mmCIF file of N, CA and C in Angstrom:
data_model
loop_
_atom_site.group_PDB
_atom_site.id
_atom_site.type_symbol
_atom_site.label_atom_id
_atom_site.label_comp_id
_atom_site.label_asym_id
_atom_site.label_seq_id
_atom_site.Cartn_x
_atom_site.Cartn_y
_atom_site.Cartn_z
ATOM 1 N N UNK A 1 0.833 -1.193 0.012
ATOM 2 C CA UNK A 1 -0.036 -0.010 0.058
ATOM 3 C C UNK A 1 0.944 1.228 -0.053
ATOM 4 N N UNK A 2 0.493 2.202 -0.802
ATOM 5 C CA UNK A 2 1.201 3.468 -0.894
ATOM 6 C C UNK A 2 0.759 4.444 0.154
ATOM 7 N N UNK A 3 1.451 4.474 1.338
ATOM 8 C CA UNK A 3 0.968 5.217 2.456
ATOM 9 C C UNK A 3 0.937 6.786 2.245
ATOM 10 N N UNK A 4 1.992 7.162 1.539
ATOM 11 C CA UNK A 4 2.098 8.625 1.303
ATOM 12 C C UNK A 4 1.034 9.091 0.303
ATOM 13 N N UNK A 5 0.760 8.297 -0.642
ATOM 14 C CA UNK A 5 -0.274 8.587 -1.658
ATOM 15 C C UNK A 5 -1.780 8.467 -0.950
ATOM 16 N N UNK A 6 -1.886 7.558 0.014
ATOM 17 C CA UNK A 6 -3.179 7.527 0.706
ATOM 18 C C UNK A 6 -3.379 8.816 1.544
ATOM 19 N N UNK A 7 -2.270 9.376 2.178
ATOM 20 C CA UNK A 7 -2.341 10.597 2.895
ATOM 21 C C UNK A 7 -2.654 11.731 1.982
ATOM 22 N N UNK A 8 -2.080 11.736 0.827
ATOM 23 C CA UNK A 8 -2.418 12.855 -0.138
ATOM 24 C C UNK A 8 -3.819 12.769 -0.652
ATOM 25 N N UNK A 9 -4.317 11.440 -0.960
ATOM 26 C CA UNK A 9 -5.653 11.289 -1.333
ATOM 27 C C UNK A 9 -6.677 11.796 -0.220
ATOM 28 N N UNK A 10 -6.423 11.382 0.974
ATOM 29 C CA UNK A 10 -7.226 11.817 2.190
ATOM 30 C C UNK A 10 -7.190 13.323 2.295
ATOM 31 N N UNK A 11 -6.129 13.998 2.084
ATOM 32 C CA UNK A 11 -6.015 15.386 2.087
ATOM 33 C C UNK A 11 -6.815 16.034 0.999
ATOM 34 N N UNK A 12 -6.667 15.521 -0.126
ATOM 35 C CA UNK A 12 -7.406 16.038 -1.352
ATOM 36 C C UNK A 12 -8.919 15.956 -1.179
ATOM 37 N N UNK A 13 -9.360 14.784 -0.641
ATOM 38 C CA UNK A 13 -10.805 14.740 -0.458
ATOM 39 C C UNK A 13 -11.329 15.577 0.640
ATOM 40 N N UNK A 14 -10.440 15.789 1.679
ATOM 41 C CA UNK A 14 -10.778 16.707 2.798
ATOM 42 C C UNK A 14 -10.942 18.124 2.228
ATOM 43 N N UNK A 15 -10.029 18.527 1.376
ATOM 44 C CA UNK A 15 -10.134 19.855 0.777
ATOM 45 C C UNK A 15 -11.341 19.969 -0.081
ATOM 46 N N UNK A 16 -11.605 19.030 -0.924
ATOM 47 C CA UNK A 16 -12.779 18.932 -1.791
ATOM 48 C C UNK A 16 -13.970 19.062 -0.956
ATOM 49 N N UNK A 17 -14.108 18.248 0.106
ATOM 50 C CA UNK A 17 -15.326 18.330 0.971
ATOM 51 C C UNK A 17 -15.530 19.727 1.731
ATOM 52 N N UNK A 18 -14.398 20.359 2.077
ATOM 53 C CA UNK A 18 -14.389 21.687 2.716
ATOM 54 C C UNK A 18 -14.887 22.672 1.679
ATOM 55 N N UNK A 19 -14.442 22.597 0.456
ATOM 56 C CA UNK A 19 -14.927 23.543 -0.593
ATOM 57 C C UNK A 19 -16.425 23.294 -0.899
ATOM 58 N N UNK A 20 -16.736 21.999 -1.154
ATOM 59 C CA UNK A 20 -18.115 21.601 -1.389
ATOM 60 C C UNK A 20 -19.109 22.086 -0.308
ATOM 61 N N UNK A 21 -18.632 21.862 0.943
ATOM 62 C CA UNK A 21 -19.463 22.210 2.124
ATOM 63 C C UNK A 21 -19.710 23.691 2.130
ATOM 64 N N UNK A 22 -18.636 24.488 1.871
ATOM 65 C CA UNK A 22 -18.810 25.958 1.899
ATOM 66 C C UNK A 22 -19.767 26.399 0.885
ATOM 67 N N UNK A 23 -19.682 25.725 -0.296
ATOM 68 C CA UNK A 23 -20.538 26.246 -1.439
ATOM 69 C C UNK A 23 -21.929 25.682 -1.226
ATOM 70 N N UNK A 24 -22.166 24.476 -0.767
ATOM 71 C CA UNK A 24 -23.499 23.947 -0.636
ATOM 72 C C UNK A 24 -24.145 24.233 0.690
ATOM 73 N N UNK A 25 -23.616 23.591 1.738
ATOM 74 C CA UNK A 25 -24.247 23.743 3.081
ATOM 75 C C UNK A 25 -24.045 25.102 3.663
ATOM 76 N N UNK A 26 -22.937 25.712 3.426
ATOM 77 C CA UNK A 26 -22.659 27.113 3.939
ATOM 78 C C UNK A 26 -23.159 28.202 2.981
ATOM 79 N N UNK A 27 -23.479 27.828 1.795
ATOM 80 C CA UNK A 27 -23.913 28.864 0.799
ATOM 81 C C UNK A 27 -25.258 28.623 0.142
ATOM 82 N N UNK A 28 -25.246 28.002 -1.000
ATOM 83 C CA UNK A 28 -26.385 27.850 -1.810
ATOM 84 C C UNK A 28 -27.600 27.255 -1.101
ATOM 85 N N UNK A 29 -27.303 26.232 -0.340
ATOM 86 C CA UNK A 29 -28.376 25.422 0.349
ATOM 87 C C UNK A 29 -28.398 25.680 1.822
ATOM 88 N N UNK A 30 -27.887 26.764 2.280
ATOM 89 C CA UNK A 30 -27.828 26.907 3.740
ATOM 90 C C UNK A 30 -29.239 27.193 4.353
ATOM 91 N N UNK A 31 -30.202 27.487 3.486
ATOM 92 C CA UNK A 31 -31.587 27.697 3.963
ATOM 93 C C UNK A 31 -32.270 26.467 4.586
ATOM 94 N N UNK A 32 -31.673 25.286 4.245
ATOM 95 C CA UNK A 32 -32.316 24.134 4.809
ATOM 96 C C UNK A 32 -32.073 23.960 6.359
ATOM 97 N N UNK A 33 -31.040 24.644 6.854
ATOM 98 C CA UNK A 33 -30.747 24.719 8.291
ATOM 99 C C UNK A 33 -31.629 25.695 9.062
ATOM 100 N N UNK A 34 -32.563 26.424 8.360
ATOM 101 C CA UNK A 34 -33.451 27.352 8.987
ATOM 102 C C UNK A 34 -34.863 26.629 9.085
ATOM 103 N N UNK A 35 -34.948 25.511 8.560
ATOM 104 C CA UNK A 35 -36.281 24.738 8.686
ATOM 105 C C UNK A 35 -36.352 24.102 10.136
ATOM 106 N N UNK A 36 -37.554 24.099 10.705
ATOM 107 C CA UNK A 36 -37.785 23.664 11.924
ATOM 108 C C UNK A 36 -37.590 22.114 11.956
ATOM 109 N N UNK A 37 -36.994 21.601 12.964
ATOM 110 C CA UNK A 37 -36.597 22.207 14.286
ATOM 111 C C UNK A 37 -35.150 22.743 14.122
ATOM 112 N N UNK A 38 -34.988 23.900 14.553
ATOM 113 C CA UNK A 38 -33.594 24.510 14.377
ATOM 114 C C UNK A 38 -32.878 24.369 15.734
ATOM 115 N N UNK A 39 -33.465 24.033 16.797
ATOM 116 C CA UNK A 39 -32.694 23.893 18.084
ATOM 117 C C UNK A 39 -31.817 22.691 18.065
ATOM 118 N N UNK A 40 -31.773 21.911 17.069
ATOM 119 C CA UNK A 40 -30.905 20.666 17.001
ATOM 120 C C UNK A 40 -29.559 21.054 16.612
ATOM 121 N N UNK A 41 -29.261 22.205 15.966
ATOM 122 C CA UNK A 41 -27.993 22.592 15.356
ATOM 123 C C UNK A 41 -27.138 23.312 16.435
ATOM 124 N N UNK A 42 -25.844 22.937 16.451
ATOM 125 C CA UNK A 42 -24.930 23.694 17.375
ATOM 126 C C UNK A 42 -24.642 25.131 16.701
ATOM 127 N N UNK A 43 -24.717 26.076 17.603
ATOM 128 C CA UNK A 43 -24.398 27.411 17.112
ATOM 129 C C UNK A 43 -22.850 27.460 16.518
ATOM 130 N N UNK A 44 -22.694 28.101 15.340
ATOM 131 C CA UNK A 44 -21.472 28.233 14.786
ATOM 132 C C UNK A 44 -20.860 29.664 15.058
ATOM 133 N N UNK A 45 -21.634 30.651 15.546
ATOM 134 C CA UNK A 45 -21.191 31.952 15.901
ATOM 135 C C UNK A 45 -20.399 32.599 14.713
ATOM 136 N N UNK A 46 -21.032 32.420 13.503
ATOM 137 C CA UNK A 46 -20.568 33.200 12.406
ATOM 138 C C UNK A 46 -19.241 32.532 11.804
ATOM 139 N N UNK A 47 -18.861 31.437 12.188
ATOM 140 C CA UNK A 47 -17.671 30.686 11.594
ATOM 141 C C UNK A 47 -18.047 29.189 11.469
ATOM 142 N N UNK A 48 -17.345 28.554 10.749
ATOM 143 C CA UNK A 48 -17.594 27.021 10.461
ATOM 144 C C UNK A 48 -17.024 26.207 11.613
ATOM 145 N N UNK A 49 -17.037 24.930 11.447
ATOM 146 C CA UNK A 49 -16.539 24.023 12.491
ATOM 147 C C UNK A 49 -15.044 24.212 12.683
ATOM 148 N N UNK A 50 -14.624 23.768 13.868
ATOM 149 C CA UNK A 50 -13.223 24.054 14.257
ATOM 150 C C UNK A 50 -12.264 22.982 13.777
ATOM 151 N N UNK A 51 -11.050 23.178 14.286
ATOM 152 C CA UNK A 51 -9.901 22.278 13.886
ATOM 153 C C UNK A 51 -10.196 20.794 14.151
ATOM 154 N N UNK A 52 -10.734 20.513 15.209
ATOM 155 C CA UNK A 52 -11.097 19.161 15.624
ATOM 156 C C UNK A 52 -11.875 18.501 14.569
ATOM 157 N N UNK A 53 -12.907 19.219 14.000
ATOM 158 C CA UNK A 53 -13.763 18.663 13.021
ATOM 159 C C UNK A 53 -12.931 18.356 11.727
ATOM 160 N N UNK A 54 -12.029 19.304 11.372
ATOM 161 C CA UNK A 54 -11.254 19.193 10.207
ATOM 162 C C UNK A 54 -10.249 17.951 10.365
ATOM 163 N N UNK A 55 -9.640 17.774 11.428
ATOM 164 C CA UNK A 55 -8.661 16.694 11.751
ATOM 165 C C UNK A 55 -9.563 15.296 11.619
ATOM 166 N N UNK A 56 -10.680 15.300 12.222
ATOM 167 C CA UNK A 56 -11.519 14.174 12.096
ATOM 168 C C UNK A 56 -11.892 13.802 10.672
ATOM 169 N N UNK A 57 -12.241 14.840 9.899
ATOM 170 C CA UNK A 57 -12.486 14.608 8.506
ATOM 171 C C UNK A 57 -11.288 14.035 7.733
ATOM 172 N N UNK A 58 -10.129 14.591 7.980
ATOM 173 C CA UNK A 58 -8.918 14.096 7.396
ATOM 174 C C UNK A 58 -8.695 12.639 7.638
ATOM 175 N N UNK A 59 -8.801 12.326 8.948
ATOM 176 C CA UNK A 59 -8.558 10.884 9.383
ATOM 177 C C UNK A 59 -9.566 10.044 8.635
ATOM 178 N N UNK A 60 -10.832 10.318 8.660
ATOM 179 C CA UNK A 60 -11.953 9.489 8.018
ATOM 180 C C UNK A 60 -11.623 9.423 6.505
ATOM 181 N N UNK A 61 -11.141 10.537 5.904
ATOM 182 C CA UNK A 61 -10.866 10.402 4.478
ATOM 183 C C UNK A 61 -9.625 9.549 4.130
ATOM 184 N N UNK A 62 -8.648 9.535 5.030
ATOM 185 C CA UNK A 62 -7.528 8.675 4.887
ATOM 186 C C UNK A 62 -7.952 7.241 5.009
ATOM 187 N N UNK A 63 -8.923 6.981 5.918
ATOM 188 C CA UNK A 63 -9.465 5.605 6.074
ATOM 189 C C UNK A 63 -10.204 5.291 4.873
ATOM 190 N N UNK A 64 -11.106 6.199 4.259
ATOM 191 C CA UNK A 64 -11.729 5.949 3.005
ATOM 192 C C UNK A 64 -10.863 5.596 1.940
ATOM 193 N N UNK A 65 -9.716 6.234 1.847
ATOM 194 C CA UNK A 65 -8.663 5.978 0.812
ATOM 195 C C UNK A 65 -8.046 4.611 1.027
ATOM 196 N N UNK A 66 -7.785 4.202 2.264
ATOM 197 C CA UNK A 66 -7.273 2.891 2.494
ATOM 198 C C UNK A 66 -8.355 1.864 2.104
ATOM 199 N N UNK A 67 -9.541 2.028 2.464
ATOM 200 C CA UNK A 67 -10.481 1.092 1.969
ATOM 201 C C UNK A 67 -10.521 0.944 0.440
ATOM 202 N N UNK A 68 -10.433 2.053 -0.267
ATOM 203 C CA UNK A 68 -10.396 1.990 -1.757
ATOM 204 C C UNK A 68 -9.194 1.206 -2.204
ATOM 205 N N UNK A 69 -8.022 1.401 -1.562
ATOM 206 C CA UNK A 69 -6.793 0.707 -1.868
ATOM 207 C C UNK A 69 -7.025 -0.808 -1.675
ATOM 208 N N UNK A 70 -7.654 -1.128 -0.597
ATOM 209 C CA UNK A 70 -7.922 -2.628 -0.291
ATOM 210 C C UNK A 70 -8.866 -3.326 -1.292
ATOM 211 N N UNK A 71 -9.905 -2.403 -1.753
ATOM 212 C CA UNK A 71 -10.924 -3.081 -2.576
ATOM 213 C C UNK A 71 -10.931 -2.765 -4.000
ATOM 214 N N UNK A 72 -9.980 -1.950 -4.437
ATOM 215 C CA UNK A 72 -9.949 -1.453 -5.904
ATOM 216 C C UNK A 72 -9.924 -2.551 -6.864
ATOM 217 N N UNK A 73 -9.229 -3.637 -6.601
ATOM 218 C CA UNK A 73 -9.112 -4.764 -7.590
ATOM 219 C C UNK A 73 -10.565 -5.372 -7.817
ATOM 220 N N UNK A 74 -11.410 -5.346 -6.795
ATOM 221 C CA UNK A 74 -12.754 -5.902 -6.878
ATOM 222 C C UNK A 74 -13.884 -5.015 -7.303
ATOM 223 N N UNK A 75 -13.485 -3.678 -7.517
ATOM 224 C CA UNK A 75 -14.524 -2.675 -7.964
ATOM 225 C C UNK A 75 -14.569 -2.811 -9.483
ATOM 226 N N UNK A 76 -15.913 -2.977 -9.990
ATOM 227 C CA UNK A 76 -15.936 -3.056 -11.413
ATOM 228 C C UNK A 76 -15.657 -1.679 -12.102
ATOM 229 N N UNK A 77 -15.163 -1.765 -13.383
ATOM 230 C CA UNK A 77 -14.879 -0.610 -14.158
ATOM 231 C C UNK A 77 -13.608 -0.896 -15.067
ATOM 232 N N UNK A 78 -13.689 -0.186 -16.161
ATOM 233 C CA UNK A 78 -12.650 -0.326 -17.240
ATOM 234 C C UNK A 78 -11.336 0.435 -16.921
ATOM 235 N N UNK A 79 -11.581 1.477 -16.180
ATOM 236 C CA UNK A 79 -10.390 2.370 -15.826
ATOM 237 C C UNK A 79 -10.515 2.817 -14.358
ATOM 238 N N UNK A 80 -9.453 3.484 -13.870
ATOM 239 C CA UNK A 80 -9.450 3.942 -12.424
ATOM 240 C C UNK A 80 -10.503 5.007 -12.188
ATOM 241 N N UNK A 81 -10.779 5.855 -13.091
ATOM 242 C CA UNK A 81 -11.889 6.897 -12.900
ATOM 243 C C UNK A 81 -13.227 6.255 -12.671
ATOM 244 N N UNK A 82 -13.488 5.344 -13.637
ATOM 245 C CA UNK A 82 -14.855 4.746 -13.437
ATOM 246 C C UNK A 82 -14.964 3.867 -12.200
ATOM 247 N N UNK A 83 -13.790 3.230 -11.784
ATOM 248 C CA UNK A 83 -13.772 2.454 -10.554
ATOM 249 C C UNK A 83 -13.992 3.268 -9.345
ATOM 250 N N UNK A 84 -13.414 4.507 -9.503
ATOM 251 C CA UNK A 84 -13.486 5.500 -8.362
ATOM 252 C C UNK A 84 -14.983 5.936 -8.147
ATOM 253 N N UNK A 85 -15.604 6.253 -9.329
ATOM 254 C CA UNK A 85 -17.102 6.613 -9.265
ATOM 255 C C UNK A 85 -17.889 5.521 -8.709
ATOM 256 N N UNK A 86 -17.715 4.179 -9.113
ATOM 257 C CA UNK A 86 -18.456 3.124 -8.659
ATOM 258 C C UNK A 86 -18.158 2.891 -7.108
ATOM 259 N N UNK A 87 -16.847 3.045 -6.741
ATOM 260 C CA UNK A 87 -16.548 2.924 -5.342
ATOM 261 C C UNK A 87 -17.376 3.911 -4.574
ATOM 262 N N UNK A 88 -17.383 5.160 -5.003
ATOM 263 C CA UNK A 88 -18.099 6.210 -4.253
ATOM 264 C C UNK A 88 -19.568 5.919 -4.165
ATOM 265 N N UNK A 89 -20.129 5.363 -5.293
ATOM 266 C CA UNK A 89 -21.600 5.055 -5.213
ATOM 267 C C UNK A 89 -21.806 3.887 -4.238
ATOM 268 N N UNK A 90 -20.929 3.001 -4.159
ATOM 269 C CA UNK A 90 -21.044 1.870 -3.206
ATOM 270 C C UNK A 90 -20.991 2.363 -1.750
ATOM 271 N N UNK A 91 -20.041 3.208 -1.510
ATOM 272 C CA UNK A 91 -19.969 3.876 -0.198
ATOM 273 C C UNK A 91 -21.283 4.505 0.166
ATOM 274 N N UNK A 92 -21.759 5.362 -0.693
ATOM 275 C CA UNK A 92 -23.070 5.979 -0.506
ATOM 276 C C UNK A 92 -24.144 5.050 -0.236
ATOM 277 N N UNK A 93 -24.303 3.905 -1.100
ATOM 278 C CA UNK A 93 -25.335 2.940 -0.892
ATOM 279 C C UNK A 93 -25.289 2.254 0.447
ATOM 280 N N UNK A 94 -24.053 1.911 0.879
ATOM 281 C CA UNK A 94 -24.031 1.041 2.178
ATOM 282 C C UNK A 94 -23.721 1.940 3.333
ATOM 283 N N UNK A 95 -23.302 3.166 3.129
ATOM 284 C CA UNK A 95 -22.955 4.090 4.329
ATOM 285 C C UNK A 95 -23.978 5.100 4.469
ATOM 286 N N UNK A 96 -24.210 5.945 3.505
ATOM 287 C CA UNK A 96 -25.057 7.098 3.703
ATOM 288 C C UNK A 96 -26.556 6.707 3.682
ATOM 289 N N UNK A 97 -27.017 5.905 2.807
ATOM 290 C CA UNK A 97 -28.344 5.579 2.753
ATOM 291 C C UNK A 97 -28.925 4.951 4.060
ATOM 292 N N UNK A 98 -28.224 3.998 4.656
ATOM 293 C CA UNK A 98 -28.714 3.543 5.970
ATOM 294 C C UNK A 98 -28.662 4.661 7.001
ATOM 295 N N UNK A 99 -27.686 5.522 7.100
ATOM 296 C CA UNK A 99 -27.526 6.527 8.008
ATOM 297 C C UNK A 99 -28.704 7.548 7.831
ATOM 298 N N UNK A 100 -29.032 7.903 6.616
ATOM 299 C CA UNK A 100 -30.091 8.829 6.418
ATOM 300 C C UNK A 100 -31.468 8.200 6.714
ATOM 301 N N UNK A 101 -31.592 6.895 6.499
ATOM 302 C CA UNK A 101 -32.872 6.293 6.985
ATOM 303 C C UNK A 101 -33.054 6.360 8.418
ATOM 304 N N UNK A 102 -31.938 6.038 9.193
ATOM 305 C CA UNK A 102 -32.010 6.116 10.683
ATOM 306 C C UNK A 102 -32.232 7.523 11.127
ATOM 307 N N UNK A 103 -31.562 8.556 10.449
ATOM 308 C CA UNK A 103 -31.748 9.888 10.841
ATOM 309 C C UNK A 103 -33.164 10.207 10.653
ATOM 310 N N UNK A 104 -33.817 9.911 9.503
ATOM 311 C CA UNK A 104 -35.193 10.230 9.203
ATOM 312 C C UNK A 104 -36.200 9.580 10.346
ATOM 313 N N UNK A 105 -35.835 8.298 10.668
ATOM 314 C CA UNK A 105 -36.759 7.530 11.529
ATOM 315 C C UNK A 105 -36.703 7.865 12.981
ATOM 316 N N UNK A 106 -35.417 8.274 13.470
ATOM 317 C CA UNK A 106 -35.280 8.441 14.868
ATOM 318 C C UNK A 106 -34.811 9.832 15.296
ATOM 319 N N UNK A 107 -34.480 10.774 14.472
ATOM 320 C CA UNK A 107 -34.052 12.064 14.870
ATOM 321 C C UNK A 107 -35.188 13.177 14.401
ATOM 322 N N UNK A 108 -35.025 14.239 15.198
ATOM 323 C CA UNK A 108 -35.937 15.337 14.853
ATOM 324 C C UNK A 108 -35.264 16.363 13.962
ATOM 325 N N UNK A 109 -34.868 15.821 12.729
ATOM 326 C CA UNK A 109 -34.295 16.598 11.712
ATOM 327 C C UNK A 109 -35.352 16.777 10.577
ATOM 328 N N UNK A 110 -35.429 18.000 10.044
ATOM 329 C CA UNK A 110 -36.352 18.144 9.005
ATOM 330 C C UNK A 110 -36.237 17.213 7.888
ATOM 331 N N UNK A 111 -37.375 16.622 7.329
ATOM 332 C CA UNK A 111 -37.314 15.651 6.213
ATOM 333 C C UNK A 111 -36.562 16.256 5.041
ATOM 334 N N UNK A 112 -36.663 17.604 4.859
ATOM 335 C CA UNK A 112 -36.047 18.291 3.739
ATOM 336 C C UNK A 112 -34.552 18.229 3.879
ATOM 337 N N UNK A 113 -34.024 18.266 5.151
ATOM 338 C CA UNK A 113 -32.606 18.198 5.334
ATOM 339 C C UNK A 113 -32.142 16.790 4.990
ATOM 340 N N UNK A 114 -32.898 15.749 5.464
ATOM 341 C CA UNK A 114 -32.524 14.368 5.151
ATOM 342 C C UNK A 114 -32.457 14.181 3.641
ATOM 343 N N UNK A 115 -33.424 14.652 2.886
ATOM 344 C CA UNK A 115 -33.433 14.488 1.428
ATOM 345 C C UNK A 115 -32.266 15.194 0.906
ATOM 346 N N UNK A 116 -31.998 16.458 1.327
ATOM 347 C CA UNK A 116 -30.924 17.241 0.854
ATOM 348 C C UNK A 116 -29.580 16.569 1.054
ATOM 349 N N UNK A 117 -29.288 15.962 2.310
ATOM 350 C CA UNK A 117 -28.097 15.275 2.536
ATOM 351 C C UNK A 117 -27.997 14.082 1.713
ATOM 352 N N UNK A 118 -28.997 13.382 1.492
ATOM 353 C CA UNK A 118 -29.006 12.114 0.682
ATOM 354 C C UNK A 118 -28.589 12.416 -0.747
ATOM 355 N N UNK A 119 -29.261 13.499 -1.335
ATOM 356 C CA UNK A 119 -28.935 13.859 -2.698
ATOM 357 C C UNK A 119 -27.551 14.385 -2.803
ATOM 358 N N UNK A 120 -27.112 15.212 -1.831
ATOM 359 C CA UNK A 120 -25.714 15.715 -1.781
ATOM 360 C C UNK A 120 -24.770 14.655 -1.790
ATOM 361 N N UNK A 121 -25.036 13.595 -0.926
ATOM 362 C CA UNK A 121 -24.122 12.452 -0.862
ATOM 363 C C UNK A 121 -24.041 11.708 -2.122
ATOM 364 N N UNK A 122 -25.197 11.591 -2.823
ATOM 365 C CA UNK A 122 -25.199 10.869 -4.148
ATOM 366 C C UNK A 122 -24.314 11.510 -5.124
ATOM 367 N N UNK A 123 -24.122 12.886 -5.011
ATOM 368 C CA UNK A 123 -23.343 13.525 -5.915
ATOM 369 C C UNK A 123 -21.806 13.616 -5.409
ATOM 370 N N UNK A 124 -21.766 13.843 -4.142
ATOM 371 C CA UNK A 124 -20.376 14.104 -3.555
ATOM 372 C C UNK A 124 -19.520 12.837 -3.295
ATOM 373 N N UNK A 125 -20.147 11.829 -2.820
ATOM 374 C CA UNK A 125 -19.371 10.575 -2.622
ATOM 375 C C UNK A 125 -18.813 9.929 -3.873
ATOM 376 N N UNK A 126 -19.475 9.761 -4.948
ATOM 377 C CA UNK A 126 -18.749 9.300 -6.124
ATOM 378 C C UNK A 126 -17.606 10.238 -6.547
ATOM 379 N N UNK A 127 -17.744 11.512 -6.359
ATOM 380 C CA UNK A 127 -16.636 12.448 -6.650
ATOM 381 C C UNK A 127 -15.493 12.262 -5.727
ATOM 382 N N UNK A 128 -15.737 11.921 -4.488
ATOM 383 C CA UNK A 128 -14.750 11.543 -3.545
ATOM 384 C C UNK A 128 -13.951 10.255 -4.007
ATOM 385 N N UNK A 129 -14.761 9.279 -4.404
ATOM 386 C CA UNK A 129 -14.086 8.033 -4.960
ATOM 387 C C UNK A 129 -13.260 8.302 -6.221
ATOM 388 N N UNK A 130 -13.750 9.169 -7.083
ATOM 389 C CA UNK A 130 -13.010 9.588 -8.313
ATOM 390 C C UNK A 130 -11.678 10.344 -7.877
ATOM 391 N N UNK A 131 -11.758 11.118 -6.953
ATOM 392 C CA UNK A 131 -10.483 11.832 -6.481
ATOM 393 C C UNK A 131 -9.490 10.828 -5.973
ATOM 394 N N UNK A 132 -9.920 9.981 -5.181
ATOM 395 C CA UNK A 132 -9.074 8.951 -4.539
ATOM 396 C C UNK A 132 -8.499 8.117 -5.615
ATOM 397 N N UNK A 133 -9.290 7.595 -6.573
ATOM 398 C CA UNK A 133 -8.799 6.640 -7.604
ATOM 399 C C UNK A 133 -7.827 7.442 -8.578
ATOM 400 N N UNK A 134 -8.094 8.626 -8.820
ATOM 401 C CA UNK A 134 -7.200 9.441 -9.674
ATOM 402 C C UNK A 134 -5.773 9.587 -9.058
ATOM 403 N N UNK A 135 -5.841 9.923 -7.691
ATOM 404 C CA UNK A 135 -4.532 9.946 -7.080
ATOM 405 C C UNK A 135 -3.886 8.652 -6.765
ATOM 406 N N UNK A 136 -4.620 7.755 -6.271
ATOM 407 C CA UNK A 136 -4.024 6.331 -5.901
ATOM 408 C C UNK A 136 -3.495 5.586 -7.201
ATOM 409 N N UNK A 137 -4.297 5.651 -8.184
ATOM 410 C CA UNK A 137 -3.927 4.983 -9.406
ATOM 411 C C UNK A 137 -4.366 3.498 -9.495
ATOM 412 N N UNK A 138 -3.777 2.827 -10.387
ATOM 413 C CA UNK A 138 -4.067 1.465 -10.685
ATOM 414 C C UNK A 138 -3.464 0.457 -9.673
#
């Protein structure tokens, strides 16, 4: 396993997610966080999440990159880019969909937020896989 490349892939996905989050959740679609109930959100006091959140995201994205490295030979696709997209869709299907189902069923989060997060994940997670595959290679 190429540890240095996995760290770079994890960092690249973290940067991608930070930018995507600023544009989507912090920008274009931030209105979803004004839907009731609003008391469930932690106050951000005019700024985004702190360093602890970013470090956690980096660690999780390195783990995601390691999982890709372990499974890449079994992921269908004719080239690394398609494999990355398929890997991301698989992560979405087995990771995000069950999580969003449980969020909808057991938490007081607006249904619109759950739908938004599910659709955002459907777009963003395959792109994460694509980034990892492009960096990690064959």
